[in-house]
Coordinates of C-alpha atoms in Angstrom, one line a residue:
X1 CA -29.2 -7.2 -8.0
X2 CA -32.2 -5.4 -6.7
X3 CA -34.2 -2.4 -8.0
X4 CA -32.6 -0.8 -5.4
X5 CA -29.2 -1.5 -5.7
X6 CA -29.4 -0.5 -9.3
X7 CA -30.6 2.5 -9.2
X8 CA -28.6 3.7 -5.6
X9 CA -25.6 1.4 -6.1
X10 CA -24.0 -1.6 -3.5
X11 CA -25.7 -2.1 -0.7
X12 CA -24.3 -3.8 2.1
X13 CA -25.1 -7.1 3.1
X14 CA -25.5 -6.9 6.6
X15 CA -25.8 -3.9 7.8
X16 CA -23.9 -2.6 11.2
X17 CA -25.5 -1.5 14.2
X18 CA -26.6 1.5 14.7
X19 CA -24.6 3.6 17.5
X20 CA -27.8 4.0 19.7
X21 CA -31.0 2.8 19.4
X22 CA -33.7 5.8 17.9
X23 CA -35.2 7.6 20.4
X24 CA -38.1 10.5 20.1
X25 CA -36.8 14.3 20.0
X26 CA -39.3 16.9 19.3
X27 CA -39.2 20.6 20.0
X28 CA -40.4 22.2 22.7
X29 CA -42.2 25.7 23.1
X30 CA -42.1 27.1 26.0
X31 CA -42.5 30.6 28.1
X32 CA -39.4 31.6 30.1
X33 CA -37.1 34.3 31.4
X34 CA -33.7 34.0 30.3
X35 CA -30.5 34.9 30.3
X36 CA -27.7 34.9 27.3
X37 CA -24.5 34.6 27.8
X38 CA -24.0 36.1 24.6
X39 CA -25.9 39.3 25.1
X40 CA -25.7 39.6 29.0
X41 CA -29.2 40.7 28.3
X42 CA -32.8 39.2 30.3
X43 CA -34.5 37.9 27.3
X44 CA -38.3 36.7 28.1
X45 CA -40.3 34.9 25.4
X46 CA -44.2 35.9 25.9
X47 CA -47.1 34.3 23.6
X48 CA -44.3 31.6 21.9
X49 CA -45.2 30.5 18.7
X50 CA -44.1 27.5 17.1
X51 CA -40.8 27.5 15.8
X52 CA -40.1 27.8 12.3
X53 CA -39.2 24.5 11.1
X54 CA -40.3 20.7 11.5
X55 CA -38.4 18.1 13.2
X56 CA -39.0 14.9 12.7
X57 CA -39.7 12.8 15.4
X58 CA -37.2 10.1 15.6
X59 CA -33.2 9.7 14.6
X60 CA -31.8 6.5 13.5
X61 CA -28.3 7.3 13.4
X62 CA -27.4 4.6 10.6
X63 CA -29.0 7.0 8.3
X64 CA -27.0 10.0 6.1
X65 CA -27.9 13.7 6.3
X66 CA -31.0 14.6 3.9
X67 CA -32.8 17.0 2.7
X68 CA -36.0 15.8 2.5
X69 CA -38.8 13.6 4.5
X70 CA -38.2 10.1 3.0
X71 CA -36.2 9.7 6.7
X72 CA -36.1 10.3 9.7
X73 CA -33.1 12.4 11.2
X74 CA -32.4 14.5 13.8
X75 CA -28.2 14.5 13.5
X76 CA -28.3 17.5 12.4
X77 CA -30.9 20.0 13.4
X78 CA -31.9 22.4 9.9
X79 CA -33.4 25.4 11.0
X80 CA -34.7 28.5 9.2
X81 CA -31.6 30.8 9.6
X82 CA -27.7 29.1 9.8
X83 CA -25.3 30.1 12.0
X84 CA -22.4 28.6 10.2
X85 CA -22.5 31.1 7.3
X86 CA -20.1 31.6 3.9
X87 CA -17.5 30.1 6.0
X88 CA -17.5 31.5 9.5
X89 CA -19.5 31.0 12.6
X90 CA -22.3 33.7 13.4
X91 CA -23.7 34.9 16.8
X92 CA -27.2 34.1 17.1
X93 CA -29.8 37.1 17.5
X94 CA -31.9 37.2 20.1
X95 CA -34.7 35.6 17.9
X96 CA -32.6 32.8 17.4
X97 CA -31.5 32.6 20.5
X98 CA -35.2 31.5 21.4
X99 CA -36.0 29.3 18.7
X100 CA -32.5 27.3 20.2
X101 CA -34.0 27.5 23.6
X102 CA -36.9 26.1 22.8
X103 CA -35.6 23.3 21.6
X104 CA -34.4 22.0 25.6
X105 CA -37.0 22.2 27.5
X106 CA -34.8 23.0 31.1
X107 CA -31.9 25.1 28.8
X108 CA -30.9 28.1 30.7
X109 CA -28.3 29.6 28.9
X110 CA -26.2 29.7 26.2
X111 CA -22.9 30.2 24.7
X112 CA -20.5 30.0 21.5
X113 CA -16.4 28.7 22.2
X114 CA -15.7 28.5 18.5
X115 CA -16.5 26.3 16.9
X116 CA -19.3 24.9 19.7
X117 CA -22.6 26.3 20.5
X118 CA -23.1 24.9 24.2
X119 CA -26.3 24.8 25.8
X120 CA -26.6 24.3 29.1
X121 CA -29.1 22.6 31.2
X122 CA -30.7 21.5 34.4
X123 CA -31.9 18.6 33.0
X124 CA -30.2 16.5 30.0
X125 CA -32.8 15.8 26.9
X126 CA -33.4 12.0 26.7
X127 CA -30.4 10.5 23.9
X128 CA -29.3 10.7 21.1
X129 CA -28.8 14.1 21.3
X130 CA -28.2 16.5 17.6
X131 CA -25.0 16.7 16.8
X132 CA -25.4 20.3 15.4
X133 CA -27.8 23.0 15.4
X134 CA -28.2 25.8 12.6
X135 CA -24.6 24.2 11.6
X136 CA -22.6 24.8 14.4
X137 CA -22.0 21.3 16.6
X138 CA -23.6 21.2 19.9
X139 CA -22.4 20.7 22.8
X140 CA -25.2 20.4 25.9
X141 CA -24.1 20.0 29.4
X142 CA -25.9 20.2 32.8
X143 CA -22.5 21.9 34.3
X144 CA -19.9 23.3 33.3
X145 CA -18.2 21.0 30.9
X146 CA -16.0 22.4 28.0
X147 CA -16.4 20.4 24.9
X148 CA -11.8 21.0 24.2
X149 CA -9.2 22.1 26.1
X150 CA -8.7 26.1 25.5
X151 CA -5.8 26.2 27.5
X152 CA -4.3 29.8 29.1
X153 CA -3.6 32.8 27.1
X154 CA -0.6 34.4 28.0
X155 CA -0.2 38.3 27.9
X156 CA 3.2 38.6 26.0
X157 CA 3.8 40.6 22.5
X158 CA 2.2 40.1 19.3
X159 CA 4.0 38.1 16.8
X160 CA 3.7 37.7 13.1
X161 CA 4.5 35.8 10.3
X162 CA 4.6 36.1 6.4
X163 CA 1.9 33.8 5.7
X164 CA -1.7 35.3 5.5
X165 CA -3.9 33.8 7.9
X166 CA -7.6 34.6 8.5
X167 CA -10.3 33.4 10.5
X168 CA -11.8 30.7 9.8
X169 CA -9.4 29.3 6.7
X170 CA -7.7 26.4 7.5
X171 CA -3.5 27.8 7.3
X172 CA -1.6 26.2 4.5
X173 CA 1.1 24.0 6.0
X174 CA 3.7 26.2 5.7
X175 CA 1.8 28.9 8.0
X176 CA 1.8 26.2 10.9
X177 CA 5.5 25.9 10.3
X178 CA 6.4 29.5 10.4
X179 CA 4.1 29.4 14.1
X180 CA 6.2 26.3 15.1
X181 CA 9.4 28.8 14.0
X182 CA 8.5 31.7 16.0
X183 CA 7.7 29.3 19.4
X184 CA 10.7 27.8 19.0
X185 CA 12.8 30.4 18.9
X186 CA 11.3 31.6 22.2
X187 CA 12.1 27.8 23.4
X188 CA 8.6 27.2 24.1
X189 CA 9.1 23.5 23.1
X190 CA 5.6 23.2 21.4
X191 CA 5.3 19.3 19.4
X192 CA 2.1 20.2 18.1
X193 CA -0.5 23.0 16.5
X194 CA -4.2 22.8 16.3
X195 CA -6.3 25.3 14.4
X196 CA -10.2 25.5 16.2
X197 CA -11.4 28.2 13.2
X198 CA -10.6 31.5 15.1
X199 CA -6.9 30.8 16.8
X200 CA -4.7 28.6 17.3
X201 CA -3.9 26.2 20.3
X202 CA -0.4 25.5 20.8
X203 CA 0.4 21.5 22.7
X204 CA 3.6 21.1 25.0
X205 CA 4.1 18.6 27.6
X206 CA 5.3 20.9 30.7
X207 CA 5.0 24.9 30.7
X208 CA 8.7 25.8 29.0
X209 CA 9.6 28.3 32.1
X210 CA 8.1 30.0 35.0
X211 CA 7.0 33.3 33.4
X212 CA 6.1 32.0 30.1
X213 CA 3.0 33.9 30.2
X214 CA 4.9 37.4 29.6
X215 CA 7.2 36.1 26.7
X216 CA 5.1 33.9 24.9
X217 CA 2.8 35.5 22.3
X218 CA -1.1 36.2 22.6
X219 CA -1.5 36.1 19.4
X220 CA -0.2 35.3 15.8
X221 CA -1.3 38.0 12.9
X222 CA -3.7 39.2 15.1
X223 CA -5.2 35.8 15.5
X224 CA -5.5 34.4 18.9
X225 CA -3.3 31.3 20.3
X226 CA -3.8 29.5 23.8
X227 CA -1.8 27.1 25.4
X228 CA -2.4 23.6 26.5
X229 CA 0.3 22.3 28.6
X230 CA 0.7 18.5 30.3
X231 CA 0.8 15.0 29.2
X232 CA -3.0 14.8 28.1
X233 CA -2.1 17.0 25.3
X234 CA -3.8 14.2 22.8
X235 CA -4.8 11.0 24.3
X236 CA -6.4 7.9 22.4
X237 CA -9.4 6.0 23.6
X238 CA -8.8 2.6 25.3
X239 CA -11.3 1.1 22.9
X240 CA -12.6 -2.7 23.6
X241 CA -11.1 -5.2 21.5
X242 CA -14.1 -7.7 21.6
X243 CA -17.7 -6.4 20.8
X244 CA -20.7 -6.2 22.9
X245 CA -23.2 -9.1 22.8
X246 CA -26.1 -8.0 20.1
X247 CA -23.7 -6.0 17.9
X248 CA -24.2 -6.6 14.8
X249 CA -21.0 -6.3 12.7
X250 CA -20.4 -6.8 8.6
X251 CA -18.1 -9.7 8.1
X252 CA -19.3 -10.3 4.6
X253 CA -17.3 -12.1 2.1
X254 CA -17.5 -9.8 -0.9
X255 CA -16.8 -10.3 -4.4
X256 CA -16.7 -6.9 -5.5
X257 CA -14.3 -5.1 -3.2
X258 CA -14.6 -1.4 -2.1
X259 CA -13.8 1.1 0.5
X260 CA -15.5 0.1 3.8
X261 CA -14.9 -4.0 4.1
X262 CA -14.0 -5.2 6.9
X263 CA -9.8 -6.7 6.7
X264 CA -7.6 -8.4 9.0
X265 CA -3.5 -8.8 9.0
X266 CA -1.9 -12.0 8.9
X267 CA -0.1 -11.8 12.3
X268 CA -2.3 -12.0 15.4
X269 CA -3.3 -9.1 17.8
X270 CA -0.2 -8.9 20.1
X271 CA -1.8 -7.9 23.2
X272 CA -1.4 -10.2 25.9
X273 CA -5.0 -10.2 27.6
X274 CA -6.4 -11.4 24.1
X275 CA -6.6 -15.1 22.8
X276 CA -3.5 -16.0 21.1
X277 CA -5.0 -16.2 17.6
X278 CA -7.2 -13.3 18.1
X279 CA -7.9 -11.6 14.7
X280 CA -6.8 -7.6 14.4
X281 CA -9.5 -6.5 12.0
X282 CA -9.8 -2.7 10.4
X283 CA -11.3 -1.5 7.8
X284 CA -10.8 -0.8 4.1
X285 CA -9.4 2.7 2.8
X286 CA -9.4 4.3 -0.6
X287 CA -8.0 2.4 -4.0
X288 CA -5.3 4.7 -5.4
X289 CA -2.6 4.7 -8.1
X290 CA 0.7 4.9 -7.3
X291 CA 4.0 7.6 -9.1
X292 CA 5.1 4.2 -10.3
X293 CA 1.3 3.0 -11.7
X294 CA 0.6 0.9 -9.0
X295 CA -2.6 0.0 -7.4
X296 CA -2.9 0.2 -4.0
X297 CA -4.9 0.7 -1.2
X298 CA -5.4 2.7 2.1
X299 CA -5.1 0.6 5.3
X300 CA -4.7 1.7 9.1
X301 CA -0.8 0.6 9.8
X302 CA -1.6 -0.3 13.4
X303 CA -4.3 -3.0 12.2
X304 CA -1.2 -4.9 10.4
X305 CA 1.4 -5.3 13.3
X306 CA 3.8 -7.3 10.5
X307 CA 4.3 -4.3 8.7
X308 CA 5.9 -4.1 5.0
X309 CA 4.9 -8.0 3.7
X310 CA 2.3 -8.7 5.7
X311 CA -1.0 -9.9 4.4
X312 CA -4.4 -7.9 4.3
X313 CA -7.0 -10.6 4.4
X314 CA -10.7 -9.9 3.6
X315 CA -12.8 -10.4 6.0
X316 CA -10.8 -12.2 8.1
X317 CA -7.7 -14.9 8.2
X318 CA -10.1 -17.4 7.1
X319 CA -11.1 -15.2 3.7
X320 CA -9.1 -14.5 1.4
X321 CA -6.0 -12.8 0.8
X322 CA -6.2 -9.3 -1.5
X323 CA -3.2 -7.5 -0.8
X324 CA 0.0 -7.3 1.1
X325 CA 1.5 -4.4 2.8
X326 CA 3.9 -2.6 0.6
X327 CA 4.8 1.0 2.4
X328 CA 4.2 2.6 6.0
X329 CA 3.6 6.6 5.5
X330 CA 5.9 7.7 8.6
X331 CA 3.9 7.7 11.9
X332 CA 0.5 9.2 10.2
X333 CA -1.1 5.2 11.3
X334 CA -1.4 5.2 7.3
X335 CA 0.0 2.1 5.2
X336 CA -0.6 1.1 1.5
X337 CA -1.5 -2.4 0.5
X338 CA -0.1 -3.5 -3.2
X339 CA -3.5 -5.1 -4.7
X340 CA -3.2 -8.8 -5.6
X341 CA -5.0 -9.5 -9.2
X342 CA -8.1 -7.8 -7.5
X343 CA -10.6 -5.3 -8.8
X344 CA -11.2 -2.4 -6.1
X345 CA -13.7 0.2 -6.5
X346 CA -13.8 4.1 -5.6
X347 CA -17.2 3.7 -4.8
X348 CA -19.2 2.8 -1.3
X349 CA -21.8 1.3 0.2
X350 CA -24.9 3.0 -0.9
X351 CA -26.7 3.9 2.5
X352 CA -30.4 4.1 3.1
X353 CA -31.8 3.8 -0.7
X354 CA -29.5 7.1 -1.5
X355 CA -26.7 7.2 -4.5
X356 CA -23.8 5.4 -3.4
X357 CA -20.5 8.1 -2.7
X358 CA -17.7 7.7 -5.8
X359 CA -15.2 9.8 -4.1
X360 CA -13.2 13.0 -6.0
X361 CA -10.1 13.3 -4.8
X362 CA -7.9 13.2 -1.6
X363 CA -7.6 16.2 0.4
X364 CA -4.6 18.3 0.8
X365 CA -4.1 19.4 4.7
X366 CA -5.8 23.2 4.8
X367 CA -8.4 22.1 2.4
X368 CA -10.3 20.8 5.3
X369 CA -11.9 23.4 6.6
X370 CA -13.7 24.4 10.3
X371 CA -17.3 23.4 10.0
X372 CA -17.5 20.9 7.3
X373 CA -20.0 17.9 7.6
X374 CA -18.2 14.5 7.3
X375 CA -19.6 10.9 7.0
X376 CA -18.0 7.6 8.1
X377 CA -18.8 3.9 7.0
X378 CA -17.8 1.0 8.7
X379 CA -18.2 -2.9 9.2
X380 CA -18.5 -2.4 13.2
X381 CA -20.5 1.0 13.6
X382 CA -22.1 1.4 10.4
X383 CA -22.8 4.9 8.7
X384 CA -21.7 7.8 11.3
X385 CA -22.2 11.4 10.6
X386 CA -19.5 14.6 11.7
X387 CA -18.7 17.9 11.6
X388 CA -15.1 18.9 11.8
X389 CA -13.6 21.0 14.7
X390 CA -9.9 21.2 14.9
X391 CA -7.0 20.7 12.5
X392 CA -4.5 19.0 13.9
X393 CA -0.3 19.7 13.2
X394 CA 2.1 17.0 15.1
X395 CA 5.6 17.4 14.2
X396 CA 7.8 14.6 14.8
X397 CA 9.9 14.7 17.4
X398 CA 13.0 13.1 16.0
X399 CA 13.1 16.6 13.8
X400 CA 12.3 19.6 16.1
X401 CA 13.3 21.4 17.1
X402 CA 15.9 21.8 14.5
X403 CA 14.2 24.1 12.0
X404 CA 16.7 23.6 9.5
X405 CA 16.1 20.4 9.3
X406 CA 15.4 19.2 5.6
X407 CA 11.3 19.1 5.2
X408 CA 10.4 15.6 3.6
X409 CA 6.0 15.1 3.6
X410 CA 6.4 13.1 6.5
X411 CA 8.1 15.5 8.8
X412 CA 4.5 16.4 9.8
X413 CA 1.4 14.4 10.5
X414 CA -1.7 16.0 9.7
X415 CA -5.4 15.3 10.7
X416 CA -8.7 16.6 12.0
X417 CA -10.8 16.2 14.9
X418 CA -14.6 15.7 13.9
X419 CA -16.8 15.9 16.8
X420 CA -19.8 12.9 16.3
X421 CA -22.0 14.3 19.4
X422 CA -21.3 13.7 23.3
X423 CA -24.3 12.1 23.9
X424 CA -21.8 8.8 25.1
X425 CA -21.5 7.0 21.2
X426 CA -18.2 5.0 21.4
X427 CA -17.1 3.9 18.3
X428 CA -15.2 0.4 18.3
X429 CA -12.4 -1.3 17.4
X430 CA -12.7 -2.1 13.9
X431 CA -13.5 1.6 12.4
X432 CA -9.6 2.2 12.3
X433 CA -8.6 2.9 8.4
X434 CA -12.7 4.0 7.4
X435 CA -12.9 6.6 5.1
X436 CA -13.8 10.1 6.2
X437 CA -15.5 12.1 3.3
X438 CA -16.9 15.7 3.0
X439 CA -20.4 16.4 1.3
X440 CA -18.2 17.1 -2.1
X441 CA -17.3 13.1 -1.7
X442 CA -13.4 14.7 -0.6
X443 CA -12.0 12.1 1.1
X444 CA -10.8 13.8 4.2
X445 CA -8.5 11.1 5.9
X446 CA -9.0 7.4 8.2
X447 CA -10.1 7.1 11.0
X448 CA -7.6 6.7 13.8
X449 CA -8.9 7.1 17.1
X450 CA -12.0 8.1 19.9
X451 CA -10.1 11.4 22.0
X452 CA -10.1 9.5 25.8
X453 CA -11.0 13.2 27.5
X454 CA -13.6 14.8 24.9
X455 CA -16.5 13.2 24.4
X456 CA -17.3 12.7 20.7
X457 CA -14.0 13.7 19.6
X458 CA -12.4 11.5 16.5
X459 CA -9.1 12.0 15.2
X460 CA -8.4 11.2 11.5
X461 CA -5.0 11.5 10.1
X462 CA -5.0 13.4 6.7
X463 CA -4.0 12.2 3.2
X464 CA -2.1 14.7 2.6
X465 CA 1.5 13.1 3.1
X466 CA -0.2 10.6 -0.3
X467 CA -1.2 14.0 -2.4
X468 CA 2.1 15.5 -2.1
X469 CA 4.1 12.2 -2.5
X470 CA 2.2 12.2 -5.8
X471 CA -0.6 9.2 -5.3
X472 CA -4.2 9.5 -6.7
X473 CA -7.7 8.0 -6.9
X474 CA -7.9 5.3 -8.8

């Protein structure tokens, strides 16, 4: 063991490629007229001075967030004021409005659709591009690209329910059922719920009737909900099943076994246009302990196609064989693998020389909260870096809309979208079970899927079905 790995913990053995190669970003000071969106006000920036913060000069996205110069970073763009502040998203002042303009060098305007700060601009910045600035994630666009779907308001009476909900605290699940019971009874035929920090967004597959905008509600307790109706309501990425040439992938054999590995099922990939014995390879979830004392692990259910009693394989069929798929957590893409005479550890891969992750505890559902920084580590794309945006409510469709229905944990899937930048970073096949954790080392949920119309939106299906069927970190 090195010095290194003593002190910081496991290191990986070969270490994934970063998403995009580094590239320099510096700010830029510069003397302009503009005007904000958020003011409607001509603001014009005479003698500029230089901002009031240092950015390094080049981003290398397999690095983590830090604090202080050992690396070099620009995922995340520290300032001296925060506009993400004690829980809520701020509006800039016109101060800090320039500060953010002088960041692009052709930016023109600006404007805040919670949770996004968009800047817009004649001419793109060369990539990577920050995935937030002063804590909000950014969004930059040279038209007039929206980073989600807001959907339509509608202009019909406020509605309420008896659960408290305020802006910008994720809504217990019991709040999103009592929304799903007032929709319903108005036959609005909604399947799913997403809270963006200051409203909802109700998800339907066809406008329920033709005048739906004067009988729906406009809002919910005062808070504000928007409608989102056709088929692209959530659509996965087609992600490539065979990497690039030059990728560089982690298909170690390890000894000591821990979140992150890379894992294959038994059966083969059953897609037609792949070779017959092609391997379907995810990656490693969270060790836990079981209501019955059982140790099991996290593993992304569509990665083992053989379901209950197939077997989980590290790192690939010709490895070795560590589990075997005991349970399939409804249609959350989560599974559990029953641990074969193995030892599994809670900790990760330590990244970059810092202290290796030895995660808390799982999250329940409204614990994950609008704004939050999450990490990723996988085999195929190597350490990724977040910030969440949307809580995500799917009920399943064999129980609605029947609100009488008995409640089991499953009745629900729950997840988040984390937005990772739309500067064009795909991530590939292979990151599907990879732990998403919060800067408390929460683990937040797997990774599931790239969103096919947002760029840089991840979906993540939450633990939470595991917490309230009684499982814990091992």
């Amino acid at each position: 063991m090195t010095a290194a790995s003593a002190s910081t913990g496991p290191i990986r053995h070969k270490a994934a490629s970063p998403l995009t190669p580094a590239k320099r970003f510096s700010p830029y000071r510069i003397k302009r007229e503009r005007k904000s969106l958020l003011t409607g006000q001509l603001h014009t920036h005479p003698n500029p001075s230089p901002p009031p913060f240092n950015l390094p000069v080049t981003s290398d996205t397999a690095n983590p967030i830090v604090e202080d110069d050992d690396f070099d970073n620009v995922r995340h763009i520290k300032l001296d004021f925060e506009l993400f502040r004690e829980g809520r998203q701020c509006t800039p002042s016109v101060e800090e409005q320039a500060v953010i303009f002088g960041l692009f060098p052709s930016s023109y305007r600006m404007s805040i659709r919670p949770p996004f700060l968009i800047v817009f601009c004649k001419k793109l910045p060369p990539k990577p591009w920050p995935v937030s600035v002063a804590g909000l994630p950014l969004f930059l666009t040279d038209d007039n690209e929206s980073p989600i779907n807001y959907g339509l308001s509608s202009h019909g009476p406020k509605a309420s329910v008896k659960s408290s909900i305020s802006l910008w605290k994720t809504p217990d699940l019991g709040a999103f059922r009592e929304v799903f019971d007032v929709l319903d009874d108005l036959g609005a035929n909604i399947r799913r719920l997403q809270w963006i920090g200051t409203g909802f967004l109700a998800l339907a597959t066809k406008e329920p009737y033709e005048d739906w905008r004067s009988r729906l509600p406009f809002c919910i307790n005062h808070i504000f909900i928007g409608y989102v109706f056709g088929e692209q309501d959530v659509e996965e990425k087609a992600i490539r099943r065979i990497l690039p040439q030059g990728r560089t992938r982690d298909d170690t054999t390890y000894d000591h076994l821990r979140p992150g590995i890379m894992i294959t099922s038994k059966a083969s990939d059953p897609q037609p246009s792949l070779p017959s014995k092609s391997d379907t390879m995810t990656t490693s979830g969270i060790c836990l302990d079981s209501p019955e004392g059982e140790k099991v692990i996290t593993v992304s259910s569509h990665g083992f196609p053989g379901g209950v009693g197939d077997d989980v394989f590290h790192p690939d069929r010709s490895g070795r064989v560590i589990g075997k798929v005991s349970k399939v957590i409804g249609e959350t893409d989560i599974a559990l693998s029953k641990l074969q005479d193995v030892h599994y550890s809670r900790q990760m891969f330590s990244v970059a020389e810092k202290p290796a992750p030895s995660f808390r505890q799982l999250l329940r559902a409204n614990e994950a909260q609008i704004g939050s920084l999450i990490y990723m580590d996988t085999p195929v794309n190597g350490f990724c870096q977040g910030i969440i945006t949307m809580v995500d409510v799917c009920r399943i469709a064999k129980n609605y809309p029947d609100k009488h229905a008995p409640k089991s944990p499953t009745d629900y899937v729950v997840g988040t979208f984390a937005y990772y930048g739309n500067d064009g970073r795909e991530m590939l096949n292979g990151c599907c079970g990879g732990l998403v954790w919060n800067d408390s080392n929460d683990v937040v949920g797997q990774f599931r899927f790239q969103v096919d119309d947002s760029p840089g939106l991840c979906y993540s299906p939450s633990f939470d079905p595991l917490v309230r069927l009684g499982y814990k970190i091992s």
